[in-house]
């Protein structure tokens, strides 16, 4: 009987996952990320941005774009930029398009909103569905290092996503961050061996700027974490009090039996 129940649960679970995957992939409003054909970004805009880049950045970009052998395209690339994450994200889009790949953009603000709604694991389903299509794709994840620094719990989902992508040779990951290399966590450095600075003019207070731009999302996410911790504390206290009361009842019963003897 137990095996039959497990089989039924597994079957229902697979149906639910399949249904979710279908919506996650084809219905834009259900997805956390968006494809390049849903983005207002094209090669003309890319060429314009490339012309405006400082000379040192162009040199770094040339190494990434002038790849004669597709096999040397890095599987995981981290781009370090300046204050405006949008600049670094645009460069990530340029790299993906010049490589001949489509891209799927996962913005930190949208991911935080999904976390607030309890849908952070939906990202793994989206990535799996897209990767299993077998087409070359680059997943662009914005502000990954910042997420790792401020929301380690949610960033764990992003770590799993990056590891999941490594299972597919046709899938690449480009992450962006406004941090400088010395500000990166050990985890991020281990995940991304290819780390390139692509925007000049680093801010002296990157962390404060990031918090200001994502203040509302940070407050909501922090509130969610605090509420969860409070619920765990209250639950533990109730359990402890219940156990104490049960122990007292057992002691009273034992004492009564001793008195009766």
CSV table of C-alpha atoms in Angstrom, one decimal:
chain,number,residue,atom,x,y,z
A,1,UNK,CA,0.0,0.0,0.0
A,2,UNK,CA,2.8,2.3,0.9
A,3,UNK,CA,4.5,1.8,-2.5
A,4,UNK,CA,1.2,2.5,-4.3
A,5,UNK,CA,0.8,5.8,-2.4
A,6,UNK,CA,4.4,6.9,-3.3
A,7,UNK,CA,3.8,6.0,-6.9
A,8,UNK,CA,0.6,8.1,-7.0
A,9,UNK,CA,2.4,11.0,-5.4
A,10,UNK,CA,5.3,10.8,-7.8
A,11,UNK,CA,2.9,10.7,-10.7
A,12,UNK,CA,0.9,13.7,-9.5
A,13,UNK,CA,4.1,15.6,-8.7
A,14,UNK,CA,5.4,15.0,-12.2
A,15,UNK,CA,2.2,16.3,-13.7
A,16,UNK,CA,2.3,19.4,-11.5
A,17,UNK,CA,5.9,20.1,-12.5
A,18,UNK,CA,5.2,19.6,-16.1
A,19,UNK,CA,2.3,22.0,-16.0
A,20,UNK,CA,4.4,24.5,-14.1
A,21,UNK,CA,7.2,24.1,-16.6
A,22,UNK,CA,4.9,24.7,-19.5
A,23,UNK,CA,3.7,28.0,-18.0
A,24,UNK,CA,7.1,29.0,-16.8
A,25,UNK,CA,8.5,28.7,-20.3
A,26,UNK,CA,5.7,30.0,-22.5
A,27,UNK,CA,3.7,32.4,-20.4
A,28,UNK,CA,5.7,35.6,-19.8
A,29,UNK,CA,3.7,36.7,-16.8
A,30,UNK,CA,4.6,33.5,-15.0
A,31,UNK,CA,8.3,33.7,-15.7
A,32,UNK,CA,11.1,35.4,-13.7
A,33,UNK,CA,13.4,36.0,-16.7
A,34,UNK,CA,12.8,37.2,-20.2
A,35,UNK,CA,14.2,36.2,-23.6
A,36,UNK,CA,16.2,38.6,-25.9
A,37,UNK,CA,13.3,38.8,-28.4
A,38,UNK,CA,11.2,40.2,-25.5
A,39,UNK,CA,13.9,42.8,-24.8
A,40,UNK,CA,14.3,46.2,-26.6
A,41,UNK,CA,17.9,45.5,-27.5
A,42,UNK,CA,19.5,44.8,-30.9
A,43,UNK,CA,22.8,44.7,-32.6
A,44,UNK,CA,22.6,48.4,-33.7
A,45,UNK,CA,22.3,49.5,-30.1
A,46,UNK,CA,25.2,47.1,-29.3
A,47,UNK,CA,27.5,48.6,-31.9
A,48,UNK,CA,26.7,52.1,-30.6
A,49,UNK,CA,27.6,51.1,-27.0
A,50,UNK,CA,30.8,49.4,-28.1
A,51,UNK,CA,31.9,52.7,-29.8
A,52,UNK,CA,31.4,54.7,-26.6
A,53,UNK,CA,33.4,52.4,-24.4
A,54,UNK,CA,36.7,53.6,-22.9
A,55,UNK,CA,39.9,52.1,-24.5
A,56,UNK,CA,40.8,49.8,-21.6
A,57,UNK,CA,37.4,48.4,-21.6
A,58,UNK,CA,37.4,47.9,-25.3
A,59,UNK,CA,40.6,45.8,-24.9
A,60,UNK,CA,39.0,43.5,-22.4
A,61,UNK,CA,35.9,43.3,-24.7
A,62,UNK,CA,38.0,42.4,-27.7
A,63,UNK,CA,39.3,39.4,-25.9
A,64,UNK,CA,35.8,38.2,-25.2
A,65,UNK,CA,34.3,39.0,-28.6
A,66,UNK,CA,37.1,37.9,-30.9
A,67,UNK,CA,36.9,34.2,-30.3
A,68,UNK,CA,38.0,32.1,-33.3
A,69,UNK,CA,37.1,28.9,-31.6
A,70,UNK,CA,33.7,28.4,-30.0
A,71,UNK,CA,35.1,25.8,-27.7
A,72,UNK,CA,37.0,28.6,-25.8
A,73,UNK,CA,33.8,30.5,-24.9
A,74,UNK,CA,33.8,30.5,-21.1
A,75,UNK,CA,31.0,28.5,-19.5
A,76,UNK,CA,30.8,30.9,-16.6
A,77,UNK,CA,31.7,34.6,-17.0
A,78,UNK,CA,31.4,37.3,-14.3
A,79,UNK,CA,31.5,40.9,-15.5
A,80,UNK,CA,32.5,43.6,-13.0
A,81,UNK,CA,31.2,47.1,-13.7
A,82,UNK,CA,30.6,50.4,-12.1
A,83,UNK,CA,27.7,52.2,-10.4
A,84,UNK,CA,25.2,51.6,-13.3
A,85,UNK,CA,24.4,47.9,-13.5
A,86,UNK,CA,22.5,48.6,-16.7
A,87,UNK,CA,25.8,49.4,-18.5
A,88,UNK,CA,27.3,46.1,-17.4
A,89,UNK,CA,24.1,44.2,-18.3
A,90,UNK,CA,24.1,45.7,-21.8
A,91,UNK,CA,27.7,44.5,-22.2
A,92,UNK,CA,26.6,41.0,-21.2
A,93,UNK,CA,23.9,41.2,-23.8
A,94,UNK,CA,26.4,42.3,-26.4
A,95,UNK,CA,28.7,39.4,-25.6
A,96,UNK,CA,25.9,36.9,-25.8
A,97,UNK,CA,24.7,38.2,-29.2
A,98,UNK,CA,28.3,38.4,-30.6
A,99,UNK,CA,28.8,34.8,-29.6
A,100,UNK,CA,25.8,33.9,-31.7
A,101,UNK,CA,23.7,32.9,-28.7
A,102,UNK,CA,20.2,34.0,-27.6
A,103,UNK,CA,20.1,35.2,-24.0
A,104,UNK,CA,17.7,34.9,-21.1
A,105,UNK,CA,17.9,37.8,-18.7
A,106,UNK,CA,17.3,37.3,-14.9
A,107,UNK,CA,17.3,40.6,-13.1
A,108,UNK,CA,18.0,40.8,-9.4
A,109,UNK,CA,15.0,43.0,-8.6
A,110,UNK,CA,12.6,40.6,-10.4
A,111,UNK,CA,14.1,37.6,-8.6
A,112,UNK,CA,13.8,39.3,-5.2
A,113,UNK,CA,10.1,40.0,-6.0
A,114,UNK,CA,9.7,36.3,-6.8
A,115,UNK,CA,11.4,35.4,-3.5
A,116,UNK,CA,8.9,37.6,-1.7
A,117,UNK,CA,6.1,35.7,-3.3
A,118,UNK,CA,7.7,32.4,-2.3
A,119,UNK,CA,8.6,31.5,-6.0
A,120,UNK,CA,12.4,31.5,-5.9
A,121,UNK,CA,12.5,27.8,-6.9
A,122,UNK,CA,10.5,28.6,-10.0
A,123,UNK,CA,13.8,29.9,-11.5
A,124,UNK,CA,15.3,26.4,-11.5
A,125,UNK,CA,12.3,25.1,-13.4
A,126,UNK,CA,12.6,27.9,-16.0
A,127,UNK,CA,16.3,27.3,-16.5
A,128,UNK,CA,15.8,23.5,-16.8
A,129,UNK,CA,13.0,23.9,-19.4
A,130,UNK,CA,15.0,26.3,-21.5
A,131,UNK,CA,18.3,24.3,-21.3
A,132,UNK,CA,16.5,21.0,-22.2
A,133,UNK,CA,15.4,22.6,-25.5
A,134,UNK,CA,19.0,22.0,-26.7
A,135,UNK,CA,19.5,25.4,-28.3
A,136,UNK,CA,22.5,27.6,-27.5
A,137,UNK,CA,21.5,30.0,-24.7
A,138,UNK,CA,23.2,32.4,-22.3
A,139,UNK,CA,21.6,33.1,-19.0
A,140,UNK,CA,22.4,36.6,-17.8
A,141,UNK,CA,22.1,37.1,-14.1
A,142,UNK,CA,22.4,40.7,-12.8
A,143,UNK,CA,23.9,41.7,-9.5
A,144,UNK,CA,24.8,38.1,-8.5
A,145,UNK,CA,27.6,39.0,-6.2
A,146,UNK,CA,25.4,41.6,-4.4
A,147,UNK,CA,22.7,39.0,-3.9
A,148,UNK,CA,25.3,36.6,-2.5
A,149,UNK,CA,26.5,39.3,-0.1
A,150,UNK,CA,23.1,40.4,1.2
A,151,UNK,CA,20.7,37.5,0.7
A,152,UNK,CA,22.7,34.3,1.1
A,153,UNK,CA,19.5,32.2,1.5
A,154,UNK,CA,18.1,33.4,-1.8
A,155,UNK,CA,21.5,33.4,-3.5
A,156,UNK,CA,21.7,29.7,-2.8
A,157,UNK,CA,19.0,29.3,-5.5
A,158,UNK,CA,21.2,31.2,-7.9
A,159,UNK,CA,24.2,29.0,-7.0
A,160,UNK,CA,22.0,25.9,-7.8
A,161,UNK,CA,21.0,27.5,-11.1
A,162,UNK,CA,24.6,28.1,-12.1
A,163,UNK,CA,25.5,24.5,-11.2
A,164,UNK,CA,22.5,23.3,-13.1
A,165,UNK,CA,23.6,25.1,-16.3
A,166,UNK,CA,27.0,23.4,-16.1
A,167,UNK,CA,25.2,20.1,-17.0
A,168,UNK,CA,24.5,21.4,-20.5
A,169,UNK,CA,27.4,22.2,-22.9
A,170,UNK,CA,25.3,24.5,-25.0
A,171,UNK,CA,24.4,26.7,-22.0
A,172,UNK,CA,26.5,29.6,-20.8
A,173,UNK,CA,26.1,31.9,-17.8
A,174,UNK,CA,27.1,35.6,-17.7
A,175,UNK,CA,26.7,37.2,-14.3
A,176,UNK,CA,27.2,40.9,-13.6
A,177,UNK,CA,28.2,42.8,-10.5
A,178,UNK,CA,29.2,46.4,-9.5
A,179,UNK,CA,31.7,45.0,-7.0
A,180,UNK,CA,35.4,45.1,-7.5
A,181,UNK,CA,37.3,41.7,-7.5
A,182,UNK,CA,38.5,42.1,-3.9
A,183,UNK,CA,34.9,42.5,-2.7
A,184,UNK,CA,33.7,39.2,-4.1
A,185,UNK,CA,33.0,36.3,-1.8
A,186,UNK,CA,34.9,33.1,-1.9
A,187,UNK,CA,31.8,31.3,-3.2
A,188,UNK,CA,31.5,33.7,-6.2
A,189,UNK,CA,35.2,33.4,-7.0
A,190,UNK,CA,34.9,29.6,-7.0
A,191,UNK,CA,31.8,29.6,-9.3
A,192,UNK,CA,33.4,32.0,-11.8
A,193,UNK,CA,37.0,31.5,-12.8
A,194,UNK,CA,36.6,34.0,-15.7
A,195,UNK,CA,36.2,37.4,-14.1
A,196,UNK,CA,36.6,40.5,-16.3
A,197,UNK,CA,36.2,44.2,-15.5
A,198,UNK,CA,34.2,45.9,-18.3
A,199,UNK,CA,33.2,49.3,-17.0
A,200,UNK,CA,35.5,52.0,-15.7
A,201,UNK,CA,34.8,54.3,-12.7
A,202,UNK,CA,34.1,52.1,-9.7
A,203,UNK,CA,32.1,53.7,-6.9
A,204,UNK,CA,33.7,54.0,-3.4
A,205,UNK,CA,30.5,52.9,-1.7
A,206,UNK,CA,29.0,50.2,-4.0
A,207,UNK,CA,27.2,48.4,-1.2
A,208,UNK,CA,25.3,51.5,0.0
A,209,UNK,CA,24.3,52.3,-3.6
A,210,UNK,CA,23.0,48.8,-4.2
A,211,UNK,CA,21.0,49.0,-1.0
A,212,UNK,CA,19.5,52.3,-1.9
A,213,UNK,CA,18.4,51.1,-5.4
A,214,UNK,CA,16.9,47.9,-4.0
A,215,UNK,CA,15.7,49.4,-0.7
A,216,UNK,CA,12.0,48.2,-0.9
A,217,UNK,CA,12.9,44.7,-2.1
A,218,UNK,CA,15.5,44.5,0.7
A,219,UNK,CA,13.0,45.6,3.3
A,220,UNK,CA,10.5,43.1,2.2
A,221,UNK,CA,13.0,40.2,1.9
A,222,UNK,CA,14.4,41.0,5.3
A,223,UNK,CA,10.9,41.2,6.8
A,224,UNK,CA,10.1,37.8,5.4
A,225,UNK,CA,13.3,36.3,6.9
A,226,UNK,CA,12.6,37.9,10.3
A,227,UNK,CA,9.0,36.7,10.3
A,228,UNK,CA,10.2,33.2,9.5
A,229,UNK,CA,12.7,33.3,12.3
A,230,UNK,CA,10.1,34.6,14.7
A,231,UNK,CA,7.7,31.8,13.7
A,232,UNK,CA,10.4,29.3,14.3
A,233,UNK,CA,11.2,30.8,17.7
A,234,UNK,CA,7.5,30.9,18.7
A,235,UNK,CA,7.0,27.3,17.5
A,236,UNK,CA,10.1,26.2,19.4
A,237,UNK,CA,8.9,27.9,22.6
A,238,UNK,CA,5.4,26.4,22.3
A,239,UNK,CA,6.9,22.9,21.8
A,240,UNK,CA,9.2,23.4,24.8
A,241,UNK,CA,6.3,24.6,27.0
A,242,UNK,CA,4.2,21.6,25.8
A,243,UNK,CA,7.0,19.2,26.6
A,244,UNK,CA,7.5,20.8,30.1
A,245,UNK,CA,3.7,20.5,30.8
A,246,UNK,CA,3.7,16.9,29.7
A,247,UNK,CA,6.7,16.2,31.9
A,248,UNK,CA,4.9,17.8,34.9
A,249,UNK,CA,1.8,15.7,34.3
A,250,UNK,CA,3.9,12.6,34.1
A,251,UNK,CA,5.6,13.5,37.4
A,252,UNK,CA,2.3,14.3,39.1
A,253,UNK,CA,0.9,10.9,37.9
A,254,UNK,CA,4.0,9.1,39.2
A,255,UNK,CA,3.8,10.9,42.5
A,256,UNK,CA,0.1,10.0,42.8
A,257,UNK,CA,0.9,6.3,42.2
A,258,UNK,CA,3.7,6.4,44.8
A,259,UNK,CA,1.2,8.0,47.3
A,260,UNK,CA,-1.4,5.3,46.6
A,261,UNK,CA,1.2,2.7,47.3
